[in-house]
PDB file of C-alpha atoms in Angstrom:
ATOM      1  CA  MET A  32      46.297 -24.509-120.208  1.00  0.00           C
ATOM      2  CA  PRO A  33      48.039 -25.129-116.866  1.00  0.00           C
ATOM      3  CA  PRO A  34      51.144 -23.027-116.158  1.00  0.00           C
ATOM      4  CA  LEU A  35      54.648 -24.488-116.131  1.00  0.00           C
ATOM      5  CA  ARG A  36      57.879 -22.665-115.263  1.00  0.00           C
ATOM      6  CA  LEU A  37      60.618 -23.322-117.828  1.00  0.00           C
ATOM      7  CA  ILE A  38      64.263 -22.934-116.840  1.00  0.00           C
ATOM      8  CA  ARG A  39      66.991 -23.228-119.469  1.00  0.00           C
ATOM      9  CA  ARG A  40      70.018 -22.348-117.355  1.00  0.00           C
ATOM     10  CA  SER A  41      72.872 -24.847-117.633  1.00  0.00           C
ATOM     11  CA  PHE A  42      75.900 -25.626-115.480  1.00  0.00           C
ATOM     12  CA  PRO A  43      78.227 -27.461-117.882  1.00  0.00           C
ATOM     13  CA  ASP A  44      81.323 -26.567-115.853  1.00  0.00           C
ATOM     14  CA  ASP A  45      79.915 -28.028-112.633  1.00  0.00           C
ATOM     15  CA  PRO A  46      77.894 -31.246-113.190  1.00  0.00           C
ATOM     16  CA  GLU A  47      77.352 -31.824-109.475  1.00  0.00           C
ATOM     17  CA  LEU A  48      75.862 -28.351-109.092  1.00  0.00           C
ATOM     18  CA  GLY A  49      73.583 -29.005-112.062  1.00  0.00           C
ATOM     19  CA  THR A  50      72.195 -32.089-110.318  1.00  0.00           C
ATOM     20  CA  ALA A  51      71.929 -30.197-107.034  1.00  0.00           C
ATOM     21  CA  VAL A  52      69.864 -27.465-108.702  1.00  0.00           C
ATOM     22  CA  SER A  53      67.290 -30.017-109.869  1.00  0.00           C
ATOM     23  CA  ARG A  54      67.269 -31.552-106.378  1.00  0.00           C
ATOM     24  CA  ALA A  55      66.760 -28.124-104.794  1.00  0.00           C
ATOM     25  CA  ILE A  56      63.903 -27.334-107.169  1.00  0.00           C
ATOM     26  CA  LEU A  57      62.237 -30.635-106.246  1.00  0.00           C
ATOM     27  CA  THR A  58      62.641 -29.903-102.538  1.00  0.00           C
ATOM     28  CA  ARG A  59      61.140 -26.429-102.873  1.00  0.00           C
ATOM     29  CA  VAL A  60      58.269 -27.624-105.090  1.00  0.00           C
ATOM     30  CA  ALA A  61      57.448 -30.260-102.447  1.00  0.00           C
ATOM     31  CA  ALA A  62      57.426 -27.522 -99.774  1.00  0.00           C
ATOM     32  CA  ASP A  63      55.018 -25.441-101.909  1.00  0.00           C
ATOM     33  CA  GLU A  64      57.676 -22.743-102.273  1.00  0.00           C
ATOM     34  CA  LEU A  65      57.831 -23.106-106.070  1.00  0.00           C
ATOM     35  CA  PRO A  66      55.247 -24.126-108.676  1.00  0.00           C
ATOM     36  CA  ALA A  67      55.681 -26.983-111.160  1.00  0.00           C
ATOM     37  CA  THR A  68      59.013 -26.437-112.892  1.00  0.00           C
ATOM     38  CA  MET A  69      60.730 -27.882-115.960  1.00  0.00           C
ATOM     39  CA  ARG A  70      64.467 -27.593-116.651  1.00  0.00           C
ATOM     40  CA  VAL A  71      65.740 -28.126-120.195  1.00  0.00           C
ATOM     41  CA  HIS A  72      69.490 -27.672-120.208  1.00  0.00           C
ATOM     42  CA  ARG A  73      72.856 -28.501-121.736  1.00  0.00           C
ATOM     43  CA  PRO A  74      75.028 -30.871-119.718  1.00  0.00           C
ATOM     44  CA  ALA A  75      78.753 -31.461-119.868  1.00  0.00           C
ATOM     45  CA  ARG A  76      80.397 -34.878-120.146  1.00  0.00           C
ATOM     46  CA  GLU A  77      79.157 -36.865-117.190  1.00  0.00           C
ATOM     47  CA  VAL A  78      78.085 -40.369-116.287  1.00  0.00           C
ATOM     48  CA  ALA A  79      75.082 -40.244-113.970  1.00  0.00           C
ATOM     49  CA  PHE A  80      74.904 -43.262-111.662  1.00  0.00           C
ATOM     50  CA  GLY A  81      71.692 -44.536-110.089  1.00  0.00           C
ATOM     51  CA  ARG A  82      71.180 -45.894-106.579  1.00  0.00           C
ATOM     52  CA  GLN A  83      71.623 -49.508-107.689  1.00  0.00           C
ATOM     53  CA  ASP A  84      74.953 -48.567-109.248  1.00  0.00           C
ATOM     54  CA  VAL A  85      76.129 -46.835-106.084  1.00  0.00           C
ATOM     55  CA  ALA A  86      75.330 -49.970-104.074  1.00  0.00           C
ATOM     56  CA  ALA A  87      77.107 -52.306-106.519  1.00  0.00           C
ATOM     57  CA  PRO A  88      80.532 -53.771-105.663  1.00  0.00           C
ATOM     58  CA  GLY A  89      81.937 -52.434-108.916  1.00  0.00           C
ATOM     59  CA  TYR A  90      80.893 -48.834-108.300  1.00  0.00           C
ATOM     60  CA  PRO A  91      84.355 -47.467-107.386  1.00  0.00           C
ATOM     61  CA  ALA A  92      85.827 -49.074-110.518  1.00  0.00           C
ATOM     62  CA  ALA A  93      82.930 -47.742-112.599  1.00  0.00           C
ATOM     63  CA  ARG A  94      83.588 -44.198-111.383  1.00  0.00           C
ATOM     64  CA  GLU A  95      87.238 -44.540-112.350  1.00  0.00           C
ATOM     65  CA  ALA A  96      86.239 -45.933-115.750  1.00  0.00           C
ATOM     66  CA  ALA A  97      84.026 -42.898-116.312  1.00  0.00           C
ATOM     67  CA  ARG A  98      86.862 -40.532-115.427  1.00  0.00           C
ATOM     68  CA  ALA A  99      89.287 -42.415-117.681  1.00  0.00           C
ATOM     69  CA  ALA A 100      86.827 -41.954-120.555  1.00  0.00           C
ATOM     70  CA  GLY A 101      86.740 -38.196-119.896  1.00  0.00           C
ATOM     71  CA  PHE A 102      83.395 -38.080-118.059  1.00  0.00           C
ATOM     72  CA  THR A 103      82.659 -36.730-114.576  1.00  0.00           C
ATOM     73  CA  PRO A 104      80.874 -39.286-112.366  1.00  0.00           C
ATOM     74  CA  VAL A 105      77.786 -37.940-110.583  1.00  0.00           C
ATOM     75  CA  GLU A 106      74.912 -39.527-108.672  1.00  0.00           C
ATOM     76  CA  ARG A 107      71.634 -39.050-110.478  1.00  0.00           C
ATOM     77  CA  LEU A 108      68.479 -37.728-108.877  1.00  0.00           C
ATOM     78  CA  ALA A 109      66.093 -40.080-110.700  1.00  0.00           C
ATOM     79  CA  GLY A 110      66.110 -43.873-110.651  1.00  0.00           C
ATOM     80  CA  GLY A 111      67.668 -46.221-113.173  1.00  0.00           C
ATOM     81  CA  ARG A 112      71.178 -47.367-114.049  1.00  0.00           C
ATOM     82  CA  ALA A 113      74.161 -45.371-115.331  1.00  0.00           C
ATOM     83  CA  ALA A 114      73.400 -42.982-118.200  1.00  0.00           C
ATOM     84  CA  VAL A 115      75.644 -40.695-120.223  1.00  0.00           C
ATOM     85  CA  PHE A 116      75.320 -36.957-120.778  1.00  0.00           C
ATOM     86  CA  HIS A 117      77.594 -34.902-123.021  1.00  0.00           C
ATOM     87  CA  GLU A 118      77.593 -31.722-125.090  1.00  0.00           C
ATOM     88  CA  GLY A 119      75.523 -33.409-127.820  1.00  0.00           C
ATOM     89  CA  THR A 120      72.683 -34.277-125.456  1.00  0.00           C
ATOM     90  CA  ILE A 121      69.782 -32.515-123.761  1.00  0.00           C
ATOM     91  CA  ALA A 122      69.078 -33.013-120.070  1.00  0.00           C
ATOM     92  CA  PHE A 123      65.562 -32.442-118.788  1.00  0.00           C
ATOM     93  CA  ALA A 124      64.177 -32.421-115.263  1.00  0.00           C
ATOM     94  CA  ARG A 125      60.619 -31.724-114.215  1.00  0.00           C
ATOM     95  CA  ALA A 126      59.333 -31.303-110.655  1.00  0.00           C
ATOM     96  CA  PHE A 127      55.618 -31.915-110.032  1.00  0.00           C
ATOM     97  CA  PRO A 128      53.816 -30.919-106.827  1.00  0.00           C
ATOM     98  CA  ASP A 129      51.704 -33.889-105.741  1.00  0.00           C
ATOM     99  CA  PRO A 130      50.315 -34.724-102.269  1.00  0.00           C
ATOM    100  CA  GLU A 131      50.242 -38.433-103.190  1.00  0.00           C
ATOM    101  CA  PRO A 132      52.965 -38.955-105.805  1.00  0.00           C
ATOM    102  CA  PRO A 133      52.855 -42.792-105.936  1.00  0.00           C
ATOM    103  CA  LYS A 134      49.300 -42.677-107.324  1.00  0.00           C
ATOM    104  CA  ARG A 135      50.430 -40.998-110.555  1.00  0.00           C
ATOM    105  CA  THR A 136      53.777 -42.698-111.218  1.00  0.00           C
ATOM    106  CA  TYR A 137      52.858 -44.239-114.558  1.00  0.00           C
ATOM    107  CA  GLU A 138      50.873 -41.203-115.660  1.00  0.00           C
ATOM    108  CA  ARG A 139      53.982 -39.009-115.220  1.00  0.00           C
ATOM    109  CA  PHE A 140      56.202 -41.504-117.036  1.00  0.00           C
ATOM    110  CA  MET A 141      53.827 -41.722-119.989  1.00  0.00           C
ATOM    111  CA  GLU A 142      53.315 -37.974-120.247  1.00  0.00           C
ATOM    112  CA  MET A 143      57.049 -37.306-120.388  1.00  0.00           C
ATOM    113  CA  ALA A 144      57.730 -40.158-122.803  1.00  0.00           C
ATOM    114  CA  LYS A 145      54.989 -38.885-125.097  1.00  0.00           C
ATOM    115  CA  LEU A 146      56.332 -35.321-124.973  1.00  0.00           C
ATOM    116  CA  VAL A 147      59.812 -36.536-125.932  1.00  0.00           C
ATOM    117  CA  ALA A 148      58.533 -38.870-128.646  1.00  0.00           C
ATOM    118  CA  ASP A 149      56.325 -36.145-130.125  1.00  0.00           C
ATOM    119  CA  ALA A 150      59.258 -33.710-130.138  1.00  0.00           C
ATOM    120  CA  LEU A 151      61.407 -36.233-132.013  1.00  0.00           C
ATOM    121  CA  ARG A 152      58.590 -36.919-134.484  1.00  0.00           C
ATOM    122  CA  ARG A 153      58.306 -33.161-135.022  1.00  0.00           C
ATOM    123  CA  MET A 154      61.935 -33.334-136.180  1.00  0.00           C
ATOM    124  CA  GLY A 155      61.261 -36.252-138.527  1.00  0.00           C
ATOM    125  CA  VAL A 156      62.336 -39.211-136.362  1.00  0.00           C
ATOM    126  CA  ASP A 157      60.276 -42.426-136.330  1.00  0.00           C
ATOM    127  CA  ALA A 158      60.108 -42.253-132.525  1.00  0.00           C
ATOM    128  CA  ARG A 159      58.495 -44.978-130.441  1.00  0.00           C
ATOM    129  CA  ILE A 160      58.016 -45.563-126.721  1.00  0.00           C
ATOM    130  CA  GLY A 161      59.306 -48.765-125.195  1.00  0.00           C
ATOM    131  CA  GLU A 162      62.334 -50.736-124.096  1.00  0.00           C
ATOM    132  CA  ILE A 163      64.716 -52.201-126.686  1.00  0.00           C
ATOM    133  CA  PRO A 164      66.323 -55.523-125.727  1.00  0.00           C
ATOM    134  CA  GLY A 165      69.925 -54.843-124.727  1.00  0.00           C
ATOM    135  CA  GLU A 166      69.565 -51.084-124.233  1.00  0.00           C
ATOM    136  CA  TYR A 167      71.527 -49.251-121.544  1.00  0.00           C
ATOM    137  CA  CYS A 168      69.572 -48.083-118.490  1.00  0.00           C
ATOM    138  CA  PRO A 169      66.561 -50.124-119.638  1.00  0.00           C
ATOM    139  CA  GLY A 170      63.061 -48.823-119.073  1.00  0.00           C
ATOM    140  CA  ALA A 171      59.536 -49.268-120.377  1.00  0.00           C
ATOM    141  CA  TYR A 172      59.329 -45.535-121.093  1.00  0.00           C
ATOM    142  CA  SER A 173      62.536 -45.174-123.062  1.00  0.00           C
ATOM    143  CA  VAL A 174      62.098 -43.478-126.445  1.00  0.00           C
ATOM    144  CA  ASN A 175      63.681 -45.224-129.407  1.00  0.00           C
ATOM    145  CA  ALA A 176      63.976 -44.917-133.174  1.00  0.00           C
ATOM    146  CA  LYS A 177      62.188 -47.598-135.220  1.00  0.00           C
ATOM    147  CA  GLY A 178      62.377 -50.005-132.303  1.00  0.00           C
ATOM    148  CA  ARG A 179      66.112 -50.398-132.853  1.00  0.00           C
ATOM    149  CA  ARG A 180      68.120 -47.632-131.164  1.00  0.00           C
ATOM    150  CA  LYS A 181      67.567 -45.801-127.901  1.00  0.00           C
ATOM    151  CA  LEU A 182      67.451 -42.003-128.142  1.00  0.00           C
ATOM    152  CA  SER A 183      66.090 -41.028-124.730  1.00  0.00           C
ATOM    153  CA  GLY A 184      65.884 -42.468-121.236  1.00  0.00           C
ATOM    154  CA  ILE A 185      63.514 -41.327-118.495  1.00  0.00           C
ATOM    155  CA  GLY A 186      63.710 -41.871-114.736  1.00  0.00           C
ATOM    156  CA  GLN A 187      61.606 -40.825-111.795  1.00  0.00           C
ATOM    157  CA  ARG A 188      61.968 -40.077-108.091  1.00  0.00           C
ATOM    158  CA  MET A 189      59.266 -39.379-105.529  1.00  0.00           C
ATOM    159  CA  ILE A 190      59.454 -37.560-102.218  1.00  0.00           C
ATOM    160  CA  ARG A 191      56.750 -36.412 -99.836  1.00  0.00           C
ATOM    161  CA  GLY A 192      54.751 -33.749-101.673  1.00  0.00           C
ATOM    162  CA  ALA A 193      56.377 -33.945-105.105  1.00  0.00           C
ATOM    163  CA  ALA A 194      57.856 -36.066-107.879  1.00  0.00           C
ATOM    164  CA  HIS A 195      60.782 -35.590-110.216  1.00  0.00           C
ATOM    165  CA  VAL A 196      60.924 -36.936-113.781  1.00  0.00           C
ATOM    166  CA  GLY A 197      64.236 -36.491-115.565  1.00  0.00           C
ATOM    167  CA  GLY A 198      66.272 -37.880-118.387  1.00  0.00           C
ATOM    168  CA  VAL A 199      68.414 -37.398-121.446  1.00  0.00           C
ATOM    169  CA  ILE A 200      67.887 -37.019-125.190  1.00  0.00           C
ATOM    170  CA  VAL A 201      70.847 -37.924-127.409  1.00  0.00           C
ATOM    171  CA  VAL A 202      70.967 -35.388-130.232  1.00  0.00           C
ATOM    172  CA  SER A 203      74.368 -36.434-131.622  1.00  0.00           C
ATOM    173  CA  GLY A 204      77.486 -38.264-130.480  1.00  0.00           C
ATOM    174  CA  GLU A 205      76.087 -41.739-129.899  1.00  0.00           C
ATOM    175  CA  ASP A 206      79.680 -42.974-130.157  1.00  0.00           C
ATOM    176  CA  LEU A 207      80.509 -40.998-126.988  1.00  0.00           C
ATOM    177  CA  VAL A 208      77.722 -42.825-125.166  1.00  0.00           C
ATOM    178  CA  ARG A 209      79.164 -46.163-126.235  1.00  0.00           C
ATOM    179  CA  ASP A 210      82.753 -45.191-125.406  1.00  0.00           C
ATOM    180  CA  ALA A 211      81.792 -44.236-121.860  1.00  0.00           C
ATOM    181  CA  LEU A 212      79.344 -47.021-121.086  1.00  0.00           C
ATOM    182  CA  VAL A 213      81.325 -50.006-122.364  1.00  0.00           C
ATOM    183  CA  PRO A 214      83.925 -49.773-119.544  1.00  0.00           C
ATOM    184  CA  VAL A 215      81.432 -48.430-116.984  1.00  0.00           C
ATOM    185  CA  TYR A 216      78.928 -51.231-117.527  1.00  0.00           C
ATOM    186  CA  GLY A 217      81.781 -53.713-117.574  1.00  0.00           C
ATOM    187  CA  ALA A 218      82.851 -52.549-114.124  1.00  0.00           C
ATOM    188  CA  LEU A 219      79.253 -52.790-112.884  1.00  0.00           C
ATOM    189  CA  ASP A 220      78.870 -56.253-114.454  1.00  0.00           C
ATOM    190  CA  LEU A 221      75.885 -55.102-116.502  1.00  0.00           C
ATOM    191  CA  GLU A 222      75.136 -56.544-119.925  1.00  0.00           C
ATOM    192  CA  TRP A 223      74.046 -54.325-122.798  1.00  0.00           C
ATOM    193  CA  ASP A 224      74.341 -54.086-126.566  1.00  0.00           C
ATOM    194  CA  PRO A 225      76.289 -50.969-127.672  1.00  0.00           C
ATOM    195  CA  GLU A 226      74.536 -51.127-131.052  1.00  0.00           C
ATOM    196  CA  THR A 227      71.294 -50.050-129.361  1.00  0.00           C
ATOM    197  CA  SER A 228      72.772 -46.598-128.653  1.00  0.00           C
ATOM    198  CA  GLY A 229      71.577 -44.035-131.192  1.00  0.00           C
ATOM    199  CA  SER A 230      71.109 -40.313-131.815  1.00  0.00           C
ATOM    200  CA  ILE A 231      68.723 -37.978-133.587  1.00  0.00           C
ATOM    201  CA  ALA A 232      71.440 -36.927-136.029  1.00  0.00           C
ATOM    202  CA  ALA A 233      72.236 -40.536-136.973  1.00  0.00           C
ATOM    203  CA  GLU A 234      68.550 -41.266-137.567  1.00  0.00           C
ATOM    204  CA  LEU A 235      68.017 -38.191-139.727  1.00  0.00           C
ATOM    205  CA  GLY A 236      71.329 -38.555-141.564  1.00  0.00           C
ATOM    206  CA  ARG A 237      72.241 -34.906-141.091  1.00  0.00           C
ATOM    207  CA  ASP A 238      73.773 -32.519-138.607  1.00  0.00           C
ATOM    208  CA  VAL A 239      71.346 -31.615-135.844  1.00  0.00           C
ATOM    209  CA  THR A 240      72.065 -28.969-133.235  1.00  0.00           C
ATOM    210  CA  VAL A 241      71.124 -29.171-129.598  1.00  0.00           C
ATOM    211  CA  ASP A 242      69.260 -25.875-130.024  1.00  0.00           C
ATOM    212  CA  GLU A 243      67.102 -27.419-132.755  1.00  0.00           C
ATOM    213  CA  ALA A 244      66.164 -30.332-130.508  1.00  0.00           C
ATOM    214  CA  ILE A 245      65.503 -28.068-127.518  1.00  0.00           C
ATOM    215  CA  GLU A 246      63.130 -25.932-129.549  1.00  0.00           C
ATOM    216  CA  ALA A 247      61.245 -29.031-130.713  1.00  0.00           C
ATOM    217  CA  LEU A 248      60.830 -30.159-127.107  1.00  0.00           C
ATOM    218  CA  VAL A 249      59.808 -26.675-125.939  1.00  0.00           C
ATOM    219  CA  ALA A 250      57.257 -26.499-128.782  1.00  0.00           C
ATOM    220  CA  GLU A 251      55.624 -29.704-127.524  1.00  0.00           C
ATOM    221  CA  LEU A 252      55.630 -28.385-123.961  1.00  0.00           C
ATOM    222  CA  GLY A 253      54.092 -25.139-125.206  1.00  0.00           C
ATOM    223  CA  ALA A 254      51.254 -27.051-126.850  1.00  0.00           C
ATOM    224  CA  ALA A 255      50.269 -28.549-123.498  1.00  0.00           C
ATOM    225  CA  TYR A 256      51.211 -25.821-120.994  1.00  0.00           C
ATOM    226  CA  HIS A 257      51.364 -22.092-120.617  1.00  0.00           C
ATOM    227  CA  LEU A 258      55.133 -21.769-120.357  1.00  0.00           C
ATOM    228  CA  GLU A 259      56.619 -19.126-118.086  1.00  0.00           C
ATOM    229  CA  GLU A 260      60.317 -18.559-118.780  1.00  0.00           C
ATOM    230  CA  ALA A 261      62.291 -18.259-115.553  1.00  0.00           C
ATOM    231  CA  ASP A 262      65.776 -18.501-114.084  1.00  0.00           C
ATOM    232  CA  VAL A 263      67.086 -20.271-111.005  1.00  0.00           C
ATOM    233  CA  ASP A 264      66.225 -17.953-108.120  1.00  0.00           C
ATOM    234  CA  ASP A 265      68.664 -17.032-105.357  1.00  0.00           C
ATOM    235  CA  GLU A 266      67.015 -19.227-102.702  1.00  0.00           C
ATOM    236  CA  THR A 267      67.134 -22.297-104.926  1.00  0.00           C
ATOM    237  CA  MET A 268      70.733 -21.598-105.905  1.00  0.00           C
ATOM    238  CA  ALA A 269      71.765 -21.245-102.271  1.00  0.00           C
ATOM    239  CA  LEU A 270      70.085 -24.534-101.380  1.00  0.00           C
ATOM    240  CA  ALA A 271      71.749 -26.250-104.354  1.00  0.00           C
ATOM    241  CA  ARG A 272      75.193 -24.959-103.417  1.00  0.00           C
ATOM    242  CA  SER A 273      74.739 -26.233 -99.875  1.00  0.00           C
ATOM    243  CA  GLN A 274      73.996 -29.708-101.262  1.00  0.00           C
ATOM    244  CA  SER A 275      76.613 -29.960-104.015  1.00  0.00           C
TER     245      SER A 275
END
């Protein structure tokens, strides 16, 4: 099996640093200073805005709406529209070395979507890959439950020499996603159906911990890769701090 570094370190008290760490890992993977690396971590309450959001006329109002809802606004590394992270979610970010990243865009999307869907099925969720009409941050590689409620969104970014695939899995607290995105999407003039927002816990009808969901995802990763547990090294942390 191919090797894959796995980093679990989280920065819930500094969302911007958390994003900067993933950016620094991507930069160093592209420079052949680090091997392929996967982060699986616990975020704080944040609304992650994509490039289209940042360019929208309503972006300043959307940032204020996020803050008013109790969420820190950050600019996401991957593509897509605004997405919500909170203490009941899992954030994941994988950096792939690739000399020609555009050639494998869809392959990376499908691999990550399948890993997430298989992890949710391992937990007992009827998980499916595909966009639900009216979902927030719509995408063909979203993971949903029964074709009705979105549980995970996946985005991608490519730079010279590497690609980043990242996203969120909603373990619990789908109401928090709705509470944050209703005013944020209103400010951005984006239409969506709040009823499409779901969680693993709501689907299973029981309490589900973030740890339980992380272990399901790590188990699927471990079936495909030789995982090497690691921490954020000093060079990567220094680069991240210089960018945050």
